[in-house]
Amino acid sequence: MSNSKAAIQNGAASLPADSYKTSAWKDFMALIKIGIVNSNLITTFTGLWLALHFTGQSFLDNLDIIFYTVAGSSLIIAGSCVINNYVDRDIDHLMERTKTRPTVTGKVIPAKVLGLGIFLIGLGTLFLFLTTVTATVIGLLGVFSYVFLYTLWSKRQLVSNTIIGSISGAVPPLIGWAAVDANLDMMAWALFVLMFAWQPPHFYALAMRRVNEYRAAGIPMLPVVKGFKTTKIHIICWVAVLLPIPFLLIKLGIPFLILATLLNVGWLVLGIYGYRIKDDIKWAKLMFVYSLQYLTIIFVAMVLVTLI
């Protein structure tokens, strides 16, 4: 076996040494996928905040629960992402956005990466256990769905991998709510549905932009298997699913209902407008950027309207 082949099988791509010089901290941030951790932290905190608000509990009187929830959810998400990096080290070198991960460049030992992932999940579970059993169970179900249902099973085999992966991405607000109120309110499930429906149009847009990379890696993403035309239809349908969800959050008031509806309609209009844009990649970029702004605005708004 040649050195280059051995490097790839061990998770190291044949990149020039200078091309992936990073600090240990940056490598750690890449391993835990800090962007994913941060975005999920927003939704976790929102679920926790709303549970405190609607159960009439004080934020300052529950700082310990808040800390355990934020730390625990962040750690289990980080650990799951580390294991995802461990599993995908054989294909990440084929994709531009993942080829410099430390699991690919060979800067970390695969066995240690796996150990780190398990340790983070274990530590996060302990923190969540200091809140409620319900929050702990939901957190572990999220880990199971991301690591086993998505990473180890559906990602490389099913075109529906994005839908299956959306389960884990929708769990964080449930964890936040359950840490305060184990009897999950209808609103908590509305947050779950919102996050579940948001993910397919977000990730399908990303997959359109990275279609050649996914094809090279052999990942059956929707644009790879069905093409752009079908993917655009799926994106628009999933955005349409979001339209009634604000009405499940009516307790947040009319101003929020109006804002959320405008955001949903705006996303739908942008999607339909895509049929007039000949450049599919440009349209996908617009949809992807909108999805990011959408998530931030709508979850921050949920917190702000309860302060008025």
Tab-separated table of C-alpha atoms in Angstrom:
chain	number	residue	atom	x	y	z
A	1	MET	CA	0.000	0.000	0.000
A	2	SER	CA	1.362	3.425	-0.954
A	3	ASN	CA	1.875	6.130	1.664
A	4	SER	CA	-0.869	8.299	0.110
A	5	LYS	CA	-3.426	5.489	0.241
A	6	ALA	CA	-2.480	4.666	3.794
A	7	ALA	CA	-2.849	8.320	4.741
A	8	ILE	CA	-6.369	8.490	3.340
A	9	GLN	CA	-7.451	5.297	5.079
A	10	ASN	CA	-6.160	6.637	8.383
A	11	GLY	CA	-8.028	9.884	7.900
A	12	ALA	CA	-5.231	11.996	6.439
A	13	ALA	CA	-5.565	13.539	2.997
A	14	SER	CA	-2.524	14.109	0.814
A	15	LEU	CA	-2.389	17.852	1.376
A	16	PRO	CA	0.753	19.984	1.535
A	17	ALA	CA	1.863	20.304	5.159
A	18	ASP	CA	1.588	24.101	5.130
A	19	SER	CA	-2.027	23.979	3.924
A	20	TYR	CA	-3.436	22.809	7.244
A	21	LYS	CA	-1.261	24.448	9.879
A	22	THR	CA	-3.605	25.330	12.718
A	23	SER	CA	-3.499	25.668	16.475
A	24	ALA	CA	-4.641	22.937	18.845
A	25	TRP	CA	-7.599	25.129	19.826
A	26	LYS	CA	-8.721	25.583	16.207
A	27	ASP	CA	-8.425	21.857	15.672
A	28	PHE	CA	-10.610	21.249	18.718
A	29	MET	CA	-13.181	23.760	17.456
A	30	ALA	CA	-13.209	21.968	14.106
A	31	LEU	CA	-13.645	18.578	15.766
A	32	ILE	CA	-16.673	19.659	17.786
A	33	LYS	CA	-18.094	21.671	14.851
A	34	ILE	CA	-18.435	24.833	16.905
A	35	GLY	CA	-20.828	26.395	14.378
A	36	ILE	CA	-23.329	23.586	14.911
A	37	VAL	CA	-22.866	23.740	18.689
A	38	ASN	CA	-23.511	27.501	18.728
A	39	SER	CA	-26.600	27.386	16.508
A	40	ASN	CA	-28.111	24.587	18.590
A	41	LEU	CA	-27.283	26.508	21.740
A	42	ILE	CA	-29.583	29.304	20.559
A	43	THR	CA	-32.521	26.929	20.186
A	44	THR	CA	-31.770	25.133	23.453
A	45	PHE	CA	-31.664	28.392	25.376
A	46	THR	CA	-34.881	29.582	23.757
A	47	GLY	CA	-36.697	26.414	24.809
A	48	LEU	CA	-35.367	26.831	28.349
A	49	TRP	CA	-36.244	30.536	28.466
A	50	LEU	CA	-39.802	29.992	27.265
A	51	ALA	CA	-40.331	27.162	29.752
A	52	LEU	CA	-39.249	29.468	32.580
A	53	HIS	CA	-41.488	32.236	31.267
A	54	PHE	CA	-44.650	30.186	30.831
A	55	THR	CA	-44.254	28.302	34.111
A	56	GLY	CA	-43.770	31.565	35.968
A	57	GLN	CA	-40.261	30.821	37.192
A	58	SER	CA	-37.462	33.335	37.683
A	59	PHE	CA	-34.402	33.280	35.448
A	60	LEU	CA	-32.058	34.350	38.260
A	61	ASP	CA	-33.461	31.771	40.664
A	62	ASN	CA	-32.619	28.984	38.199
A	63	LEU	CA	-29.062	29.855	37.205
A	64	ASP	CA	-27.885	26.384	38.211
A	65	ILE	CA	-30.424	24.685	35.931
A	66	ILE	CA	-29.551	27.088	33.136
A	67	PHE	CA	-25.850	26.291	33.477
A	68	TYR	CA	-26.393	22.520	33.598
A	69	THR	CA	-28.681	22.678	30.561
A	70	VAL	CA	-26.442	24.881	28.450
A	71	ALA	CA	-23.306	22.929	29.384
A	72	GLY	CA	-24.928	19.519	29.056
A	73	SER	CA	-26.616	20.128	25.707
A	74	SER	CA	-23.493	21.765	24.264
A	75	LEU	CA	-21.298	18.858	25.371
A	76	ILE	CA	-23.503	16.101	23.966
A	77	ILE	CA	-23.846	17.965	20.671
A	78	ALA	CA	-20.083	18.547	20.538
A	79	GLY	CA	-19.415	14.892	21.337
A	80	SER	CA	-21.808	13.725	18.637
A	81	CYS	CA	-20.088	15.984	16.107
A	82	VAL	CA	-16.683	14.606	17.127
A	83	ILE	CA	-17.887	11.063	16.481
A	84	ASN	CA	-19.323	12.231	13.137
A	85	ASN	CA	-15.864	13.538	12.227
A	86	TYR	CA	-14.329	10.228	13.309
A	87	VAL	CA	-16.708	8.208	11.134
A	88	ASP	CA	-16.457	10.488	8.079
A	89	ARG	CA	-12.660	10.811	8.025
A	90	ASP	CA	-12.484	8.466	5.032
A	91	ILE	CA	-14.607	10.738	2.815
A	92	ASP	CA	-14.034	14.244	4.215
A	93	HIS	CA	-10.865	14.644	2.141
A	94	LEU	CA	-13.066	14.618	-0.970
A	95	MET	CA	-14.978	17.738	0.053
A	96	GLU	CA	-13.585	21.258	-0.014
A	97	ARG	CA	-15.235	22.403	3.208
A	98	THR	CA	-14.077	19.355	5.203
A	99	LYS	CA	-10.697	18.437	3.749
A	100	THR	CA	-8.694	20.378	6.347
A	101	ARG	CA	-10.358	18.866	9.400
A	102	PRO	CA	-7.766	17.418	11.792
A	103	THR	CA	-9.276	13.955	11.335
A	104	VAL	CA	-8.455	14.259	7.637
A	105	THR	CA	-5.014	15.844	7.823
A	106	GLY	CA	-3.764	13.274	10.308
A	107	LYS	CA	-3.082	15.781	13.084
A	108	VAL	CA	-5.079	13.702	15.557
A	109	ILE	CA	-5.170	9.976	16.242
A	110	PRO	CA	-8.565	8.498	15.249
A	111	ALA	CA	-8.876	6.407	18.417
A	112	LYS	CA	-8.356	9.523	20.555
A	113	VAL	CA	-11.001	11.373	18.553
A	114	LEU	CA	-13.503	8.602	19.231
A	115	GLY	CA	-12.562	8.645	22.908
A	116	LEU	CA	-13.036	12.417	23.060
A	117	GLY	CA	-16.479	12.145	21.507
A	118	ILE	CA	-17.602	9.493	23.989
A	119	PHE	CA	-16.156	11.494	26.905
A	120	LEU	CA	-17.966	14.699	25.881
A	121	ILE	CA	-21.270	12.867	25.498
A	122	GLY	CA	-20.818	11.203	28.880
A	123	LEU	CA	-19.969	14.483	30.616
A	124	GLY	CA	-22.865	16.263	28.937
A	125	THR	CA	-25.247	13.515	30.007
A	126	LEU	CA	-24.150	13.960	33.633
A	127	PHE	CA	-24.880	17.688	33.453
A	128	LEU	CA	-28.323	17.075	31.960
A	129	PHE	CA	-29.067	14.508	34.641
A	130	LEU	CA	-28.744	17.347	37.161
A	131	THR	CA	-31.827	18.929	35.564
A	132	THR	CA	-34.521	16.336	34.811
A	133	VAL	CA	-34.600	12.735	33.666
A	134	THR	CA	-36.766	13.819	30.732
A	135	ALA	CA	-34.135	16.262	29.484
A	136	THR	CA	-31.477	13.559	29.834
A	137	VAL	CA	-33.486	10.986	27.887
A	138	ILE	CA	-34.282	13.488	25.128
A	139	GLY	CA	-30.610	14.431	24.925
A	140	LEU	CA	-29.556	10.794	24.558
A	141	LEU	CA	-32.240	10.233	21.920
A	142	GLY	CA	-30.732	13.171	20.031
A	143	VAL	CA	-27.290	11.585	20.262
A	144	PHE	CA	-28.658	8.247	19.058
A	145	SER	CA	-30.475	9.799	16.102
A	146	TYR	CA	-27.411	11.799	14.986
A	147	VAL	CA	-24.702	9.200	15.550
A	148	PHE	CA	-26.531	6.006	14.659
A	149	LEU	CA	-29.590	6.852	12.566
A	150	TYR	CA	-27.875	9.587	10.552
A	151	THR	CA	-24.069	9.222	10.603
A	152	LEU	CA	-23.706	5.444	10.698
A	153	TRP	CA	-26.818	4.425	8.772
A	154	SER	CA	-28.722	6.818	6.528
A	155	LYS	CA	-26.106	9.386	5.469
A	156	ARG	CA	-24.386	7.109	2.949
A	157	GLN	CA	-27.340	4.909	2.035
A	158	LEU	CA	-30.590	6.864	1.811
A	159	VAL	CA	-31.649	9.944	-0.120
A	160	SER	CA	-33.857	10.683	2.878
A	161	ASN	CA	-30.753	11.112	5.057
A	162	THR	CA	-31.469	14.824	5.517
A	163	ILE	CA	-34.965	14.134	6.857
A	164	ILE	CA	-33.638	11.526	9.279
A	165	GLY	CA	-30.833	13.862	10.353
A	166	SER	CA	-33.390	16.555	11.074
A	167	ILE	CA	-34.614	14.624	14.110
A	168	SER	CA	-31.442	15.314	16.071
A	169	GLY	CA	-31.376	18.938	14.959
A	170	ALA	CA	-34.901	19.464	16.270
A	171	VAL	CA	-34.170	18.048	19.730
A	172	PRO	CA	-32.293	20.995	21.405
A	173	PRO	CA	-35.343	23.191	22.178
A	174	LEU	CA	-37.032	20.136	23.698
A	175	ILE	CA	-33.999	19.586	25.921
A	176	GLY	CA	-34.135	23.208	27.056
A	177	TRP	CA	-37.833	23.063	27.836
A	178	ALA	CA	-37.667	19.657	29.554
A	179	ALA	CA	-34.823	20.812	31.800
A	180	VAL	CA	-37.292	23.258	33.374
A	181	ASP	CA	-40.623	21.524	32.815
A	182	ALA	CA	-40.559	17.760	32.286
A	183	ASN	CA	-44.235	17.877	31.293
A	184	LEU	CA	-43.568	19.123	27.795
A	185	ASP	CA	-46.053	21.788	26.760
A	186	MET	CA	-47.601	21.971	23.299
A	187	MET	CA	-45.338	24.942	22.631
A	188	ALA	CA	-42.252	22.802	23.230
A	189	TRP	CA	-43.400	20.399	20.519
A	190	ALA	CA	-44.151	23.346	18.233
A	191	LEU	CA	-40.491	24.374	18.595
A	192	PHE	CA	-39.486	20.806	17.712
A	193	VAL	CA	-41.665	20.839	14.587
A	194	LEU	CA	-40.333	24.265	13.610
A	195	MET	CA	-36.735	23.073	13.826
A	196	PHE	CA	-37.535	19.816	12.047
A	197	ALA	CA	-39.194	21.593	9.108
A	198	TRP	CA	-36.482	24.263	8.905
A	199	GLN	CA	-33.636	21.844	8.318
A	200	PRO	CA	-34.500	20.213	4.948
A	201	PRO	CA	-34.682	23.503	2.985
A	202	HIS	CA	-31.539	24.708	4.764
A	203	PHE	CA	-29.465	21.602	4.046
A	204	TYR	CA	-30.895	20.974	0.577
A	205	ALA	CA	-29.784	24.477	-0.396
A	206	LEU	CA	-26.322	23.704	0.973
A	207	ALA	CA	-26.291	20.378	-0.878
A	208	MET	CA	-27.102	22.134	-4.158
A	209	ARG	CA	-24.107	24.411	-3.684
A	210	ARG	CA	-21.868	21.445	-2.819
A	211	VAL	CA	-23.419	18.899	-5.148
A	212	ASN	CA	-20.158	17.946	-6.881
A	213	GLU	CA	-18.443	17.356	-3.551
A	214	TYR	CA	-21.260	15.172	-2.259
A	215	ARG	CA	-21.252	13.261	-5.531
A	216	ALA	CA	-17.495	12.683	-5.275
A	217	ALA	CA	-17.899	11.468	-1.688
A	218	GLY	CA	-20.694	9.093	-2.687
A	219	ILE	CA	-23.265	10.682	-0.371
A	220	PRO	CA	-26.800	10.325	-1.839
A	221	MET	CA	-27.994	13.842	-1.113
A	222	LEU	CA	-31.218	14.818	-2.870
A	223	PRO	CA	-29.551	17.044	-5.537
A	224	VAL	CA	-27.095	14.243	-6.337
A	225	VAL	CA	-29.771	11.577	-6.780
A	226	LYS	CA	-32.779	13.549	-8.049
A	227	GLY	CA	-31.239	16.694	-9.552
A	228	PHE	CA	-31.798	20.408	-8.963
A	229	LYS	CA	-35.348	20.596	-10.324
A	230	THR	CA	-36.699	18.047	-7.845
A	231	THR	CA	-34.625	19.505	-5.019
A	232	LYS	CA	-36.072	22.978	-5.583
A	233	ILE	CA	-39.602	21.556	-5.393
A	234	HIS	CA	-38.771	19.807	-2.121
A	235	ILE	CA	-37.283	22.994	-0.685
A	236	ILE	CA	-40.384	25.026	-1.498
A	237	CYS	CA	-42.677	22.327	-0.066
A	238	TRP	CA	-40.742	22.244	3.204
A	239	VAL	CA	-40.821	26.038	3.470
A	240	ALA	CA	-44.597	25.847	2.943
A	241	VAL	CA	-44.793	23.418	5.883
A	242	LEU	CA	-43.494	26.237	8.091
A	243	LEU	CA	-46.471	28.507	7.314
A	244	PRO	CA	-48.932	27.211	9.956
A	245	ILE	CA	-46.357	26.683	12.712
A	246	PRO	CA	-46.457	30.278	14.095
A	247	PHE	CA	-50.128	29.679	14.928
A	248	LEU	CA	-48.996	26.926	17.309
A	249	LEU	CA	-46.956	29.600	19.086
A	250	ILE	CA	-49.844	32.012	19.507
A	251	LYS	CA	-49.021	32.381	23.221
A	252	LEU	CA	-46.093	34.527	22.156
A	253	GLY	CA	-48.510	37.187	20.955
A	254	ILE	CA	-49.704	38.792	17.748
A	255	PRO	CA	-46.469	40.747	17.026
A	256	PHE	CA	-44.499	37.490	16.981
A	257	LEU	CA	-47.175	35.801	14.879
A	258	ILE	CA	-46.939	38.598	12.311
A	259	LEU	CA	-43.124	38.547	12.274
A	260	ALA	CA	-42.902	34.775	11.923
A	261	THR	CA	-45.532	34.752	9.185
A	262	LEU	CA	-43.712	37.468	7.265
A	263	LEU	CA	-40.469	35.497	7.542
A	264	ASN	CA	-42.192	32.356	6.274
A	265	VAL	CA	-43.920	34.128	3.392
A	266	GLY	CA	-40.692	35.913	2.496
A	267	TRP	CA	-38.842	32.596	2.325
A	268	LEU	CA	-41.589	31.046	0.220
A	269	VAL	CA	-41.640	34.002	-2.182
A	270	LEU	CA	-37.856	33.816	-2.520
A	271	GLY	CA	-38.142	30.114	-3.280
A	272	ILE	CA	-40.810	30.585	-5.928
A	273	TYR	CA	-38.797	33.436	-7.410
A	274	GLY	CA	-36.046	30.879	-7.899
A	275	TYR	CA	-37.834	29.583	-10.959
A	276	ARG	CA	-37.056	32.924	-12.613
A	277	ILE	CA	-33.362	32.712	-11.746
A	278	LYS	CA	-31.484	30.687	-14.333
A	279	ASP	CA	-28.494	30.190	-12.056
A	280	ASP	CA	-29.546	27.403	-9.661
A	281	ILE	CA	-26.433	27.776	-7.524
A	282	LYS	CA	-27.096	31.492	-7.037
A	283	TRP	CA	-30.671	30.686	-6.007
A	284	ALA	CA	-29.438	28.010	-3.598
A	285	LYS	CA	-27.041	30.502	-2.010
A	286	LEU	CA	-29.865	32.999	-1.501
A	287	MET	CA	-32.030	30.324	0.104
A	288	PHE	CA	-29.192	29.141	2.317
A	289	VAL	CA	-28.345	32.638	3.574
A	290	TYR	CA	-32.036	33.362	4.184
A	291	SER	CA	-32.372	30.173	6.215
A	292	LEU	CA	-29.537	31.222	8.516
A	293	GLN	CA	-30.996	34.675	9.066
A	294	TYR	CA	-34.441	33.152	9.546
A	295	LEU	CA	-33.294	30.850	12.336
A	296	THR	CA	-31.493	33.594	14.231
A	297	ILE	CA	-34.272	36.167	13.917
A	298	ILE	CA	-37.164	33.896	14.820
A	299	PHE	CA	-35.547	32.384	17.923
A	300	VAL	CA	-34.161	35.674	19.205
A	301	ALA	CA	-37.623	37.199	18.643
A	302	MET	CA	-39.185	34.496	20.831
A	303	VAL	CA	-37.051	35.676	23.735
A	304	LEU	CA	-37.522	39.379	23.068
A	305	VAL	CA	-41.319	39.285	22.901
A	306	THR	CA	-41.456	37.764	26.380
A	307	LEU	CA	-39.451	40.711	27.727
A	308	ILE	CA	-41.894	43.343	26.493
